[in-house]
Short mmCIF file of C-alpha atoms in Angstrom, two decimals:
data_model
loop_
_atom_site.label_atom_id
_atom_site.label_comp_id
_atom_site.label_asym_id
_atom_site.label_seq_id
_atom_site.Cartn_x
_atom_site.Cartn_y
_atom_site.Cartn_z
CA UNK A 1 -12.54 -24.83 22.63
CA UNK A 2 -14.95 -23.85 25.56
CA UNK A 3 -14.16 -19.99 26.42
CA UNK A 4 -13.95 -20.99 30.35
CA UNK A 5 -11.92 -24.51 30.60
CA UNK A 6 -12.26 -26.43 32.92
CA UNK A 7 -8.82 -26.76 34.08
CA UNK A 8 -9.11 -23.34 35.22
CA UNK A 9 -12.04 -23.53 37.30
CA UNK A 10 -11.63 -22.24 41.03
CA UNK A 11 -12.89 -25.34 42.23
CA UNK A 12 -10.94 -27.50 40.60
CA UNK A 13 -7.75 -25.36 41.48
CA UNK A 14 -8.81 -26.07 45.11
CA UNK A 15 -8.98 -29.15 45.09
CA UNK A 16 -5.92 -30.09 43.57
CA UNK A 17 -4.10 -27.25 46.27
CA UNK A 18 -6.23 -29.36 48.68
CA UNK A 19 -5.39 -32.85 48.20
CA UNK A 20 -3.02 -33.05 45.81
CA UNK A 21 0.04 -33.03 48.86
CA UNK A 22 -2.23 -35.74 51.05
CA UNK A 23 -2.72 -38.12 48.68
CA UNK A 24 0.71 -37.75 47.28
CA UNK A 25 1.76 -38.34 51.15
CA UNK A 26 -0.06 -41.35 51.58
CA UNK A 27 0.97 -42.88 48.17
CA UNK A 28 4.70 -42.17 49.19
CA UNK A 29 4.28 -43.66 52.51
CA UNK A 30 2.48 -47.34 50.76
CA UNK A 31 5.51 -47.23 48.18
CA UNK A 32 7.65 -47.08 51.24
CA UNK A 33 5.83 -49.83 52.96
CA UNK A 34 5.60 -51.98 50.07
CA UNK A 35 9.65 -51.56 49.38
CA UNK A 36 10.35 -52.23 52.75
CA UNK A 37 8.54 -55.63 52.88
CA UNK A 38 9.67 -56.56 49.59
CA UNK A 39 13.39 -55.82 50.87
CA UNK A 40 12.93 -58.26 53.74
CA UNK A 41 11.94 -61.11 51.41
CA UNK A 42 14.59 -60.56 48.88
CA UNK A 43 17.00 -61.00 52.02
CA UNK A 44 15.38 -64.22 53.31
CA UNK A 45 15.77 -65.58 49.72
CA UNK A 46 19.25 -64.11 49.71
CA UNK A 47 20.36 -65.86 53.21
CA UNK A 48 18.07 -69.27 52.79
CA UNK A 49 17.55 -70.01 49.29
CA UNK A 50 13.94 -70.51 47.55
CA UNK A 51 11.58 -72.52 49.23
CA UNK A 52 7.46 -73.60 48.44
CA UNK A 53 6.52 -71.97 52.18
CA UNK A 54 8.73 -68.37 50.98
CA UNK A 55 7.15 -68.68 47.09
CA UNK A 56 4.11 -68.94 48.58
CA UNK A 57 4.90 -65.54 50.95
CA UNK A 58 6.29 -63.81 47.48
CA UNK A 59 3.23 -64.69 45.51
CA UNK A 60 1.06 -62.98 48.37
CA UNK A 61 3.53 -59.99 48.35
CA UNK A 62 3.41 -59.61 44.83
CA UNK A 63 -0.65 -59.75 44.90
CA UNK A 64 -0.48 -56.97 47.45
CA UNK A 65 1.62 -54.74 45.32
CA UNK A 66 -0.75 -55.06 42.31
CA UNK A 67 -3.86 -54.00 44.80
CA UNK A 68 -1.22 -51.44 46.27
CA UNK A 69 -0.82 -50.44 42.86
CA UNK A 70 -4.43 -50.43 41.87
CA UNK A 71 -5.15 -48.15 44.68
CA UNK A 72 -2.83 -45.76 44.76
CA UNK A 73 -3.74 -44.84 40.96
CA UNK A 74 -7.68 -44.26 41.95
CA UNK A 75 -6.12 -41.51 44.16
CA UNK A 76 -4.17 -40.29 42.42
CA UNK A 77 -5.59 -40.59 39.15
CA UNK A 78 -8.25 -37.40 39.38
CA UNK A 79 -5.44 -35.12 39.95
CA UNK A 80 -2.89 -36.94 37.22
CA UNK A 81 -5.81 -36.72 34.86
CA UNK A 82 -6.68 -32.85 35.48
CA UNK A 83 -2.52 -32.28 34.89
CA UNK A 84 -2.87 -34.43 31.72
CA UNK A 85 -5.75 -32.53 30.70
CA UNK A 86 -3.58 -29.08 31.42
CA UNK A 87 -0.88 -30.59 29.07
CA UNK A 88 -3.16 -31.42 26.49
CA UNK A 89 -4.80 -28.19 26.61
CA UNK A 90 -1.40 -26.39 26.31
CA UNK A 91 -0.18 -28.82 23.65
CA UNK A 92 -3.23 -28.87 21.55
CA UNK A 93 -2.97 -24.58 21.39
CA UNK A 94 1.13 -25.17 20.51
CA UNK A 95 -0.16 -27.88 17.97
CA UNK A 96 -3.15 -25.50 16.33
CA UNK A 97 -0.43 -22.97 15.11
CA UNK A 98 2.63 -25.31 15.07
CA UNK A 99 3.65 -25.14 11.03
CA UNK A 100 4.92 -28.93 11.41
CA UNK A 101 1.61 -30.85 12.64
CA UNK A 102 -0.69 -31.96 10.12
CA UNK A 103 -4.61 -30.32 9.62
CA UNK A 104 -3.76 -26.97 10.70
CA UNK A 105 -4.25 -23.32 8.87
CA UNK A 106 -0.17 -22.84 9.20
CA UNK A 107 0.49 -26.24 8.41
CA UNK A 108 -1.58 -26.34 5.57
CA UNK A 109 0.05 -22.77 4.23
CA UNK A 110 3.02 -24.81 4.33
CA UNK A 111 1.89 -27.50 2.68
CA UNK A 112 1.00 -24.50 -0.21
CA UNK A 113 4.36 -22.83 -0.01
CA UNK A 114 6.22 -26.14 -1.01
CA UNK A 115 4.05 -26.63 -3.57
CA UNK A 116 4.86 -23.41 -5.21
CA UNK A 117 8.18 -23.75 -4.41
CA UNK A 118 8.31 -27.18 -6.12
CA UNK A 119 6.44 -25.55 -8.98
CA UNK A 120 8.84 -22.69 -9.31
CA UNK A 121 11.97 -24.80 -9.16
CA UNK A 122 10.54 -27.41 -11.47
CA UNK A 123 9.90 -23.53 -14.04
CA UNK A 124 13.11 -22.67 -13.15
CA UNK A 125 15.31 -26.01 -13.89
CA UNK A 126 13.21 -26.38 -16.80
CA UNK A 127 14.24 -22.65 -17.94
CA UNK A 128 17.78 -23.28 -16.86
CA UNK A 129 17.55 -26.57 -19.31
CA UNK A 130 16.03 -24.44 -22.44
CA UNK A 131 18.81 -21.83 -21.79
CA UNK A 132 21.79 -24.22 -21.32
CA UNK A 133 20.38 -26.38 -24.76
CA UNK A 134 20.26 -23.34 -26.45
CA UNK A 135 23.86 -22.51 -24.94
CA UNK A 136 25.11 -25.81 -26.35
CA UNK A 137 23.09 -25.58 -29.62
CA UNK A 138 25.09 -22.12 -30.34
CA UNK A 139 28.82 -23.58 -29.26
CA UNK A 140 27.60 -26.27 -31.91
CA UNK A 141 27.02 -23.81 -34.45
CA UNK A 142 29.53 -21.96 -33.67
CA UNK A 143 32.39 -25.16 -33.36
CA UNK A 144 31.17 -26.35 -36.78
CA UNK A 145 31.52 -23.46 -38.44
CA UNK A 146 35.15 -22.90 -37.57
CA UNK A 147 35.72 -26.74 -37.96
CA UNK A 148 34.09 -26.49 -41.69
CA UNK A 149 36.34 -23.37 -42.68
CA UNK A 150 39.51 -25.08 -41.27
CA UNK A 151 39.00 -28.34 -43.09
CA UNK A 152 38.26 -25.89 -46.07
CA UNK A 153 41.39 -24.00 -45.84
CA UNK A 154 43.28 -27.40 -45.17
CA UNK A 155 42.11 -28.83 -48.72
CA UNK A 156 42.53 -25.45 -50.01
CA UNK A 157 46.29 -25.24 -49.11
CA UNK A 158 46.63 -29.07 -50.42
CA UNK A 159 45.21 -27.81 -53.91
CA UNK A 160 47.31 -24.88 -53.70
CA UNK A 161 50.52 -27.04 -52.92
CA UNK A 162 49.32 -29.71 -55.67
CA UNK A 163 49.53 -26.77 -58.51
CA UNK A 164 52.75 -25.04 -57.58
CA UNK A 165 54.41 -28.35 -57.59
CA UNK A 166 52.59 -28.74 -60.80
CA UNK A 167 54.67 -25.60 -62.16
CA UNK A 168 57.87 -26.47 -60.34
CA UNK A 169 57.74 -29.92 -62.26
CA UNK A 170 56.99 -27.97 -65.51
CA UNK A 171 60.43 -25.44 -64.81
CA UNK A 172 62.35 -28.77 -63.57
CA UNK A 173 61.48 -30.12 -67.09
CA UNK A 174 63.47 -27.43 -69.18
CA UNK A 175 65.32 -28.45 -71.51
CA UNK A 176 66.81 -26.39 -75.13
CA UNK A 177 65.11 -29.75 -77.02
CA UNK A 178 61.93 -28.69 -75.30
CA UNK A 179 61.85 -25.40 -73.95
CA UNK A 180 59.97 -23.34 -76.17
CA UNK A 181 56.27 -25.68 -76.01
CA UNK A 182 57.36 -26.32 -72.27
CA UNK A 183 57.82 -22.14 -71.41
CA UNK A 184 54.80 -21.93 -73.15
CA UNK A 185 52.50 -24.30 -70.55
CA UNK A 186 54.11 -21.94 -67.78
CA UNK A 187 53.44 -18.95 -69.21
CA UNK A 188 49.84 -19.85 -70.24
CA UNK A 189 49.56 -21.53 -66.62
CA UNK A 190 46.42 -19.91 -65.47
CA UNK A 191 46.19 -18.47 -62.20
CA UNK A 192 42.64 -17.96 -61.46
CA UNK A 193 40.88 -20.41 -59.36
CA UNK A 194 38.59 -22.95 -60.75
CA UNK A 195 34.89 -21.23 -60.00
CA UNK A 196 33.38 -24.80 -59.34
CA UNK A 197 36.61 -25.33 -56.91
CA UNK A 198 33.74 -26.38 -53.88
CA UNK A 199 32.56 -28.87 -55.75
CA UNK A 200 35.99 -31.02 -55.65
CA UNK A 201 36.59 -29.90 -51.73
CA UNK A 202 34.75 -33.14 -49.57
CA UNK A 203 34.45 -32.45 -46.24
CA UNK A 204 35.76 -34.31 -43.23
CA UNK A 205 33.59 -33.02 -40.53
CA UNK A 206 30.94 -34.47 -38.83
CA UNK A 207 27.95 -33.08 -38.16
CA UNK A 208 27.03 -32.49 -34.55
CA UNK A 209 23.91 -33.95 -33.21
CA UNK A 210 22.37 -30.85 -32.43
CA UNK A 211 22.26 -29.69 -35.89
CA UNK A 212 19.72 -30.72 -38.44
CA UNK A 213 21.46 -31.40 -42.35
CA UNK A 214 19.35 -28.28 -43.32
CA UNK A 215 21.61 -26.10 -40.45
CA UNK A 216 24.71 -28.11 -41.55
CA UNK A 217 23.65 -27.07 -45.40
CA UNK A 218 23.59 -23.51 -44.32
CA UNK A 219 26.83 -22.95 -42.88
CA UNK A 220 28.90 -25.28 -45.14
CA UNK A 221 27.10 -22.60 -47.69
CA UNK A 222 27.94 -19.45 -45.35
CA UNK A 223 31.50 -20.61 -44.92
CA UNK A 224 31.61 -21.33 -49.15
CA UNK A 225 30.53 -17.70 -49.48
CA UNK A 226 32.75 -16.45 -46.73
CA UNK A 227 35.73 -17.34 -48.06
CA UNK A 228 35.54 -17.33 -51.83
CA UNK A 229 36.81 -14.47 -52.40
CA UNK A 230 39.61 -14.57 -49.74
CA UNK A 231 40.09 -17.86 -51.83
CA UNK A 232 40.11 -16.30 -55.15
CA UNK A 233 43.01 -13.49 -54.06
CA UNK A 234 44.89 -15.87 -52.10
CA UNK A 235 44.80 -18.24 -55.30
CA UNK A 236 45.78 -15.77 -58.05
CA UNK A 237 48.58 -13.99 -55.69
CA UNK A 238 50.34 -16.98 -54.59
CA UNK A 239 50.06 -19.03 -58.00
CA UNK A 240 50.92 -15.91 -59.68
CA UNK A 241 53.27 -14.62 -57.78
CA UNK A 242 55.31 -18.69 -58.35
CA UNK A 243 54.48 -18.12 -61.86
CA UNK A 244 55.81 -14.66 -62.34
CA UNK A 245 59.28 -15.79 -60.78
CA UNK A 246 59.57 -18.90 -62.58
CA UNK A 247 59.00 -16.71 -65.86
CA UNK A 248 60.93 -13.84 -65.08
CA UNK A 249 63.69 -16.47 -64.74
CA UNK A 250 63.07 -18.54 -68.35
CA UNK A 251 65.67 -16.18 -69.96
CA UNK A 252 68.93 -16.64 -67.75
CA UNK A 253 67.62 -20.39 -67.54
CA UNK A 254 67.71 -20.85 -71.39
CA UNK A 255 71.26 -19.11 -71.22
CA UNK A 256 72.23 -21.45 -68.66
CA UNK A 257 71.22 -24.26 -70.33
CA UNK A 258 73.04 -23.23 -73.76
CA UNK A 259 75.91 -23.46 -71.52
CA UNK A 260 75.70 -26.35 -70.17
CA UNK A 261 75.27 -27.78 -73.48
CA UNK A 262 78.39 -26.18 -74.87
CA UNK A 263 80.03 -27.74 -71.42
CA UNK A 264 81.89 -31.06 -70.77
CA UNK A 265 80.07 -34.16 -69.30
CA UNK A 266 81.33 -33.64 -65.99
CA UNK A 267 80.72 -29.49 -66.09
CA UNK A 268 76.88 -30.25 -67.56
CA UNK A 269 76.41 -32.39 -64.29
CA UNK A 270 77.74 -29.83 -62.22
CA UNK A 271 76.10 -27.24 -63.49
CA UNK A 272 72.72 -29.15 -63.71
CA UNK A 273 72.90 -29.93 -60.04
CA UNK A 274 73.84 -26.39 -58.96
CA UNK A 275 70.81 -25.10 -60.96
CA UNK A 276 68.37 -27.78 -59.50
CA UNK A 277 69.46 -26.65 -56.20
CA UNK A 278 68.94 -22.89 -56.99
CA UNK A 279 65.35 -23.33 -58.06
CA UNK A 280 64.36 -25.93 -55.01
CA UNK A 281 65.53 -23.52 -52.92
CA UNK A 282 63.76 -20.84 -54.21
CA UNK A 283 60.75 -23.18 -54.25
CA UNK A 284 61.11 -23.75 -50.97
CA UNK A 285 61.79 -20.30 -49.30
CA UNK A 286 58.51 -19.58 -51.21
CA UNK A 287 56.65 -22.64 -49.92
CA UNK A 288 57.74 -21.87 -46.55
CA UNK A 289 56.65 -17.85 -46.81
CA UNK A 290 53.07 -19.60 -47.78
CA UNK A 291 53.04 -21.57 -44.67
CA UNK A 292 53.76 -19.02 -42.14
CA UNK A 293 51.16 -16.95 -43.58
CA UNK A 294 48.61 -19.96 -43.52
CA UNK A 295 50.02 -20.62 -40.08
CA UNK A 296 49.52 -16.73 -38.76
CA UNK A 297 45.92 -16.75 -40.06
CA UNK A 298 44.89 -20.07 -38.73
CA UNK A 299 46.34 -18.54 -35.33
CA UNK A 300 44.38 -15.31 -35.82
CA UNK A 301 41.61 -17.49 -36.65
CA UNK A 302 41.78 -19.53 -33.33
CA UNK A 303 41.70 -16.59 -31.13
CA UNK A 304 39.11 -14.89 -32.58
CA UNK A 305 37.21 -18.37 -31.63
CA UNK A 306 38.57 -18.46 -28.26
CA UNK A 307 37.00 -14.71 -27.88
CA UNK A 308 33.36 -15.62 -29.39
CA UNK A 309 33.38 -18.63 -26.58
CA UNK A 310 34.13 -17.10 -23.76
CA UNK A 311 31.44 -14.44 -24.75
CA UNK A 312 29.05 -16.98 -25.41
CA UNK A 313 29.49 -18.01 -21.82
CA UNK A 314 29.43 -14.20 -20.40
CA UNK A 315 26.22 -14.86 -22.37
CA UNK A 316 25.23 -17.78 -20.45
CA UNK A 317 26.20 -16.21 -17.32
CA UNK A 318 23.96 -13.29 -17.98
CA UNK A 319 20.88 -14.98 -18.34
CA UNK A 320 18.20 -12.78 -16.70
CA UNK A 321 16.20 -14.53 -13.39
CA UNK A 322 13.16 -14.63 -12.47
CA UNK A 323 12.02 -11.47 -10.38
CA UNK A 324 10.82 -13.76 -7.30
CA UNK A 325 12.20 -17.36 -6.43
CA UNK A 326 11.20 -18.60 -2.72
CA UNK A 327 14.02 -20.06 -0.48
CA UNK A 328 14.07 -23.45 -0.74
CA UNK A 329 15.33 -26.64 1.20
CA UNK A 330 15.78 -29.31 -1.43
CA UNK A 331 16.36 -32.63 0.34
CA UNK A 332 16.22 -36.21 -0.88
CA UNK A 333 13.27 -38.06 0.01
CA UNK A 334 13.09 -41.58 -0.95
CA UNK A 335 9.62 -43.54 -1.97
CA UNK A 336 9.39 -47.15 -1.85
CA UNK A 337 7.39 -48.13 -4.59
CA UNK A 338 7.04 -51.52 -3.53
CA UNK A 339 7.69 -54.30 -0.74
CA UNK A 340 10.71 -55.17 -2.66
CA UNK A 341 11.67 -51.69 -2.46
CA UNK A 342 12.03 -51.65 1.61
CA UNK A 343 14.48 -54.81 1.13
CA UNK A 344 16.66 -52.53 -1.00
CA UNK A 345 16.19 -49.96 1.76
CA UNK A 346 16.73 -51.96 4.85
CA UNK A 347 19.76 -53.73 2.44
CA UNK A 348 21.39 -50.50 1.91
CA UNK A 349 21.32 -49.36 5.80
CA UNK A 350 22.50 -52.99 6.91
CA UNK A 351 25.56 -52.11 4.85
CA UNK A 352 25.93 -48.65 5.82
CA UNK A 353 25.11 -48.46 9.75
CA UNK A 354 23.55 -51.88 11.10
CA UNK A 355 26.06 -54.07 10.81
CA UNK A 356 28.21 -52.13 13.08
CA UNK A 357 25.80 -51.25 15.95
CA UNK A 358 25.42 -53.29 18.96
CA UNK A 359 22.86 -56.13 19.54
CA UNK A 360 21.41 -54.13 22.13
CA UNK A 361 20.64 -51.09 20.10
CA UNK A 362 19.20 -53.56 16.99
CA UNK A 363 17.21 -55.15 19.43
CA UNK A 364 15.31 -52.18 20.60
CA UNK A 365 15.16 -50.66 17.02
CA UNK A 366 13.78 -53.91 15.42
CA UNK A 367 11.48 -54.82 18.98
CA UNK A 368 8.18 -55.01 16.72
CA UNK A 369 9.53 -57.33 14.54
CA UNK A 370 11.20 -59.45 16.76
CA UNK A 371 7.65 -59.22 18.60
CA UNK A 372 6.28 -60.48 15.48
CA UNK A 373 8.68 -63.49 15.23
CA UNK A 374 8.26 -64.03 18.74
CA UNK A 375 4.27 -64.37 18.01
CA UNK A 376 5.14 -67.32 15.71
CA UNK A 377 7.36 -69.27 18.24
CA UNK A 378 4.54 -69.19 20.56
CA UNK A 379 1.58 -70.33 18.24
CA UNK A 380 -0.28 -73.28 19.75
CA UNK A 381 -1.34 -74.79 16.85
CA UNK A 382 1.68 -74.43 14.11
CA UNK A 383 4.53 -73.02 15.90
CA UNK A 384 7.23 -71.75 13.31
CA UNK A 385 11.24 -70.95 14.32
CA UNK A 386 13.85 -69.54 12.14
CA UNK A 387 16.81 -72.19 11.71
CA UNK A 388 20.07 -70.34 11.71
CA UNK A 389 23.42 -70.79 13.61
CA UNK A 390 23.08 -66.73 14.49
CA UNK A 391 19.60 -66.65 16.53
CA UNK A 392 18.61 -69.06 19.31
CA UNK A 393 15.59 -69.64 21.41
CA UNK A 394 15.00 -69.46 24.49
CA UNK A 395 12.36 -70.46 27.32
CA UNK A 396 10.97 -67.44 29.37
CA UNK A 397 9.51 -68.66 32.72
CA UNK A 398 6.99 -66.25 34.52
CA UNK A 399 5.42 -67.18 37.79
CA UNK A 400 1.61 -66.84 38.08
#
């Protein structure tokens, strides 16, 4: 850009002061002129109707306008020109630092900017991605672990059950013909737990998809470990514990059962029944006490997962962030990838917004392609139409 423009000149500042207001005069006077005349024919067409003599009259008038026209732009058109070239001037300084237009240094920092912004937002969704995998990957670990123990205390109560009716059935079998090799299985009963117990435990739990058979190994191994011992105790105290009672009770039940023998029919029934209910009560009351205890850990146990998940997600929460992100504006912008894909597009705003606007407002948005159409109506040599009951032509008529 020159440092002394030309829009700025004295000279040319003088003469715009200078004629500008004539010619602007004399242009408004020929418009006047040229309305006035045109007024008067518009009313002898009104009052007497078209005729070849006033045609001929318009067709003259209307040539006179063009040259009207024509001459009143050469006057004007040095000074229009010198304003348009003051507009441009201003303009193209607005445009050379306006961030929005294309080519220029701020526009092109801009350009920059939302690249690094894209760059840093791709960084940080993929970060947020690794951190929210590894999230999952932990609740995983974490889920199957407490799912493996609890399907591991669930057999382990089954096989606990299974023995102590195993001894209850043994007591139930008393009798004096066999009570001394029969008190002997209960006494020798053993009440440690098998060591190879795991072995006969199958699992019902399904391994998460996040875990590989070599993580699922190691905490079906961890849990093993984990509870073994708490296995072991819980085995010995609550077999034992069945056993001891049932044992401490073998006296008075061989006394009781001398009785009964020594009885009458109908007393031996009674008597049998009233013991049979004694010892299934006592079975139960001690089944029961083993339940609640099962029950109160398996509660413990639940909170105690309820308070490792919500710190995982405190976890989650905490996740440091990056020291610098750049505000961003992240809007959809959508890429046709083909011709097909402007069908979808134009498809999807028919159904949206076009098919409720006016025929007016389609008209002017869609005036290049009805141009287009229009072109193929009027072809000289192979004139094409569209055939539909919702579009019709029609004849335009222009005087030359």
């Amino acid at each position: 850009m020159s440092t002394e423009l030309s829009i700025v000149r004295p000279e040319n500042v003088q003469m715009i002061a200078q004629n500008a207001p004539k010619i602007y005069d004399e242009n408004q006077q020929r418009s006047v002129r040229c309305t006035n005349a045109g007024a008067q024919l518009l009313s002898e067409i009104k009052e007497k109707g078209m005729s070849d003599e006033l045609d001929q009259r318009c067709a003259a008038y209307i040539e006179k306008s063009r040259k009207t026209v024509k001459l009143m732009n050469e006057q004007r058109s040095p000074i229009t020109k010198m304003f348009d070239q003051i507009r441009t001037e201003f303009t193209g300084m607005e445009n050379s630092i306006d961030p929005t237009k294309a080519g220029n240094v701020p526009y092109q920092i801009q350009a920059l900017r939302n690249q690094f912004a894209a760059k840093k937002r791709e960084e940080e969704e993929k970060r947020r991605q690794q951190e929210a995998l590894k999230q999952q990957k932990k609740l995983a670990l974490t889920k199957y672990d407490a799912d493996v123990e609890d399907d591991f205390r669930q057999q382990f109560s089954r096989y606990i059950t299974q023995h102590i009716n195993e001894l209850t059935t043994l007591n139930a079998s008393l009798t004096l013909e066999n009570f001394d090799t029969q008190s002997v299985k209960i006494v020798d009963y053993p009440t440690a737990m098998p060591a190879d117990l795991f072995n006969h435990l199958t699992l019902s739990v399904l391994i998460p998809q996040m875990l590989s058979t070599e993580e699922a190994t190691q905490i079906r191994a961890s849990v093993q470990s984990r509870l073994l011992a708490q296995f072991n105790e819980q085995y010995t105290t609550e077999i034992g514990d069945y056993k001891d009672t049932i044992v401490d009770a073998l006296n008075s039940k061989h006394a009781e059962l001398e009785r009964m023998a020594k009885a009458n029919a109908e007393e031996q029934e009674r008597m049998k029944q009233e013991l049979a209910a004694k010892e299934a009560a006592d079975a139960a009351r001690l089944e029961e006490e083993r339940k609640r205890k099962e029950e109160e850990a398996k509660a413990a146990k639940e909170m105690q997962a309820q308070a490792q998940e919500i710190g995982s997600l405190f976890d989650a929460a905490s996740v440091s962030t990056p020291a610098y992100t750049p505000k961003t504006s992240v809007k959809k912008k959508i890429v046709p990838l083909d011709a097909e894909g402007i069908i979808n597009i134009v498809s999807f705003w028919w159904s949206k917004d076009g098919m409720y606007m006016s025929v007016e407002d389609l008209t002017k948005m869609f005036k290049k392609q009805i141009t287009a159409v229009e072109k193929y109506a009027n072809d000289k040599t192979n004139a094409e139409f569209i055939n539909s009951p919702h579009v019709r032509y029609e004849d335009e008529v222009k005087a030359k």
